[in-house]
Short mmCIF file of C-alpha atoms and ligand atoms in Angstrom, two decimals:
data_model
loop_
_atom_site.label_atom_id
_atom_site.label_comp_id
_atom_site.label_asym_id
_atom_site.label_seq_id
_atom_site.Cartn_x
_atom_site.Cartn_y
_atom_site.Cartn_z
CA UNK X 1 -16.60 -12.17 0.07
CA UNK X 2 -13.63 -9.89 -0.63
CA UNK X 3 -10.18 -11.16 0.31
CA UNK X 4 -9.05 -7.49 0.33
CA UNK X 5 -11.63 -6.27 2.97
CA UNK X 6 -10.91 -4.49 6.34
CA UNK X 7 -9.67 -7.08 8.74
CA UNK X 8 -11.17 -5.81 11.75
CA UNK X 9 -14.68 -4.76 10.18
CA UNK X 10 -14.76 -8.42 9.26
CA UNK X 11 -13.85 -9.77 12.33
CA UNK X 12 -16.39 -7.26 13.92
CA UNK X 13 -18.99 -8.91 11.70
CA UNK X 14 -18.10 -12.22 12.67
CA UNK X 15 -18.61 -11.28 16.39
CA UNK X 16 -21.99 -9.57 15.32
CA UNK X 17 -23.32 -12.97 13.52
CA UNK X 18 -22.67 -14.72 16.89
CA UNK X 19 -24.15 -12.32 19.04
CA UNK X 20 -27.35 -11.90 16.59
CA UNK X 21 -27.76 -15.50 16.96
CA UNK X 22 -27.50 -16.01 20.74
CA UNK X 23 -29.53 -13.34 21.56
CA UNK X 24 -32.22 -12.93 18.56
CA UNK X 25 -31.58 -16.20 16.90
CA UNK X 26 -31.45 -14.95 13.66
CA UNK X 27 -28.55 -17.23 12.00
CA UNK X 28 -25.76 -15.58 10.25
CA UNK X 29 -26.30 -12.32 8.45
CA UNK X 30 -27.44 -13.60 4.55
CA UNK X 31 -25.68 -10.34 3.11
CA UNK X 32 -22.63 -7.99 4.02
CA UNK X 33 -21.42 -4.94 3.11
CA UNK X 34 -18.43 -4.70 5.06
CA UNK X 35 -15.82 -1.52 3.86
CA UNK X 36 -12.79 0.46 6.26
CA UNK X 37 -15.62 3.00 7.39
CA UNK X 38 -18.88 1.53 7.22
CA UNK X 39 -20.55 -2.07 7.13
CA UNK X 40 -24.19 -3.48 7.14
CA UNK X 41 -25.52 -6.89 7.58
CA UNK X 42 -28.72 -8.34 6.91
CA UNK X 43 -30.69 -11.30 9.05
CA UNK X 44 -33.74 -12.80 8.17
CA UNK X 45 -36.31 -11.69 11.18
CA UNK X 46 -39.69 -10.99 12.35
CA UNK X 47 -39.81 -7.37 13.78
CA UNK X 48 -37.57 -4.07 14.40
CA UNK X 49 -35.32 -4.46 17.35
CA UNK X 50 -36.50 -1.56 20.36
CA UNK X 51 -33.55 0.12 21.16
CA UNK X 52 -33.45 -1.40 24.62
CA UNK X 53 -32.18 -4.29 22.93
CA UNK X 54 -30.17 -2.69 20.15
CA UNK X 55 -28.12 -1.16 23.44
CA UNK X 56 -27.54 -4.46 24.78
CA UNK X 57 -26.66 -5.93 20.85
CA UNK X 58 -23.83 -3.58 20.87
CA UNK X 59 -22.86 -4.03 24.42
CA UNK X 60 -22.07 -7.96 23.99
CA UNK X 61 -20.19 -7.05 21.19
CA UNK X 62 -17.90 -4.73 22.73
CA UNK X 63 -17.60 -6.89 25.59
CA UNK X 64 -16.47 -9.90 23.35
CA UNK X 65 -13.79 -7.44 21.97
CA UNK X 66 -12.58 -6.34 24.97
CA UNK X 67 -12.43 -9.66 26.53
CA UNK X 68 -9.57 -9.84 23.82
CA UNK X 69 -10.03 -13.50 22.59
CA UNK X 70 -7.83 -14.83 19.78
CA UNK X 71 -8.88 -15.17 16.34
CA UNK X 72 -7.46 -18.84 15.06
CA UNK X 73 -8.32 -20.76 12.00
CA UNK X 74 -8.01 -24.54 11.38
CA UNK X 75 -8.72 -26.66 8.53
CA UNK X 76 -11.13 -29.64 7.63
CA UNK X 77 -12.44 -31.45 4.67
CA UNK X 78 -15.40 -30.57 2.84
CA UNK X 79 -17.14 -33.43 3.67
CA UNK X 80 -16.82 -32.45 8.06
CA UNK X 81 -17.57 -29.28 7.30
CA UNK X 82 -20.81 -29.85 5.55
CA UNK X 83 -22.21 -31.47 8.61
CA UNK X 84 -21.13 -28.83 11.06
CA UNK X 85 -21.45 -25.44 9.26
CA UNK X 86 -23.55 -23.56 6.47
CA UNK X 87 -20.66 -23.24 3.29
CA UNK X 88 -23.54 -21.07 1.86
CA UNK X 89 -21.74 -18.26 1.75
CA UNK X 90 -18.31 -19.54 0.57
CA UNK X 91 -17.30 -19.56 -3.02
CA UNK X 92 -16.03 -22.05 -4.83
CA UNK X 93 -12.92 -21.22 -4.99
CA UNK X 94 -12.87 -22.31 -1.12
CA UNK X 95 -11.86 -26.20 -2.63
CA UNK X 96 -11.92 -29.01 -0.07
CA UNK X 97 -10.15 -28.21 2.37
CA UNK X 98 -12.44 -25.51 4.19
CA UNK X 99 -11.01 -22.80 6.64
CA UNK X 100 -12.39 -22.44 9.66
CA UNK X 101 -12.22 -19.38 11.53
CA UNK X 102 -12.81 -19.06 15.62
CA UNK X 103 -12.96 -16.16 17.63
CA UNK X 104 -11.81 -17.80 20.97
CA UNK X 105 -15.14 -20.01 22.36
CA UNK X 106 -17.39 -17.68 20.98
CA UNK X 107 -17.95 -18.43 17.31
CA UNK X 108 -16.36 -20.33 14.78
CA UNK X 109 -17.56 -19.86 11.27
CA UNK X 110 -15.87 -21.44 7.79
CA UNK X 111 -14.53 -18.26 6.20
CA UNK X 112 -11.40 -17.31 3.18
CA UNK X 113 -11.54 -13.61 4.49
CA UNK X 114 -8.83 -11.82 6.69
CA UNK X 115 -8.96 -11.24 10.17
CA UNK X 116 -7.48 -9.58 13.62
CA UNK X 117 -5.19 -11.75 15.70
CA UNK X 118 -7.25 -10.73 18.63
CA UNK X 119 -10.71 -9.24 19.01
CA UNK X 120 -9.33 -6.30 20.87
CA UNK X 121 -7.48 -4.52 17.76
CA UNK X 122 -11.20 -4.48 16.43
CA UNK X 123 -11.82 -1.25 18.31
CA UNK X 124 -14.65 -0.23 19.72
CA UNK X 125 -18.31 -1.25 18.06
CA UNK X 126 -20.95 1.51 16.74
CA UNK X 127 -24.38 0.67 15.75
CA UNK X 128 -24.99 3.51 13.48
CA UNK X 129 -28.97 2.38 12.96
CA UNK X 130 -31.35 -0.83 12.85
CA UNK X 131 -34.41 -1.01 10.12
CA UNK X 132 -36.52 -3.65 9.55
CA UNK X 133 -38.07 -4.25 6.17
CA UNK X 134 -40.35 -7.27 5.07
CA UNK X 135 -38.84 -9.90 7.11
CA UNK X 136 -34.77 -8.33 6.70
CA UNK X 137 -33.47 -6.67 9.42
CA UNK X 138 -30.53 -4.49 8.71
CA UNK X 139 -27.48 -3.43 11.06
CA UNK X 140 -25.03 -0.69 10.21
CA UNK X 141 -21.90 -0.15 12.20
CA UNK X 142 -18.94 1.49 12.58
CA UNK X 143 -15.81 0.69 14.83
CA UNK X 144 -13.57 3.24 16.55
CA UNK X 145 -9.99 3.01 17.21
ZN1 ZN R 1 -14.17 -14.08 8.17
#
């Protein structure tokens, strides 16, 4: 995870992870490529989404960001964290104090990256297109502000 990446692409993919998980239950994307224009992620799933539900994938994301929630982080030890959260994806570098970031009620998700204030400066969310190769499917998006 770059520290130097787009703040609101990031904080779009943090909205995404949620979403993916409350409506496909998919967990958190494994991979990311998140850059100013253009970001994937990849889940672990069974099929290709139909585009009836890709629709509705992208409209709970824009309606998170337009509900304009804050983006907050808070800190807890390792040891907490462990029990509540996957620190998978964190380096090492992370230590043992772990930063947690929320986006309002929706999602909260330990994290060094850097993010909006509020999900509303994300802009508005894009897929771009949905594939679905031996068990990964991937999501590329685009935001416009
Ligand atoms: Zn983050």
């Amino acid at each position: 995870m770059k520290e130097n990446m787009d703040p609101g692409m990031h904080t779009a993919e943090h909205i995404l992870n949620q979403t993916m998980i409350r409506m496909f239950r998919t967990g958190r994307c494994f991979s990311a490529h998140i850059e100013k224009k253009k970001s994937k992620c990849d889940y672990r799933f069974t099929r290709p989404l139909e585009e009836k539900e890709i629709r509705q994938l992208e409209d709970k994301v824009n309606e998170v960001i337009r509900s304009d929630l804050p983006v907050n982080e808070m800190f807890m030890a390792r040891e907490e964290a462990e029990k509540r959260f996957s620190l998978e994806r964190l380096p090492e570098e992370a230590g043992d104090r772990i930063r947690i970031v929320t986006v309002g009620d929706y999602d909260a998700c330990p994290c060094i990256g850097p993010h909006a204030r509020f999900t509303n400066e994300v802009g508005k969310f894009r897929i771009g297109s949905v594939s679905f190769d031996e068990g990964v499917l991937r999501i590329r998006f685009k935001l416009s502000r």
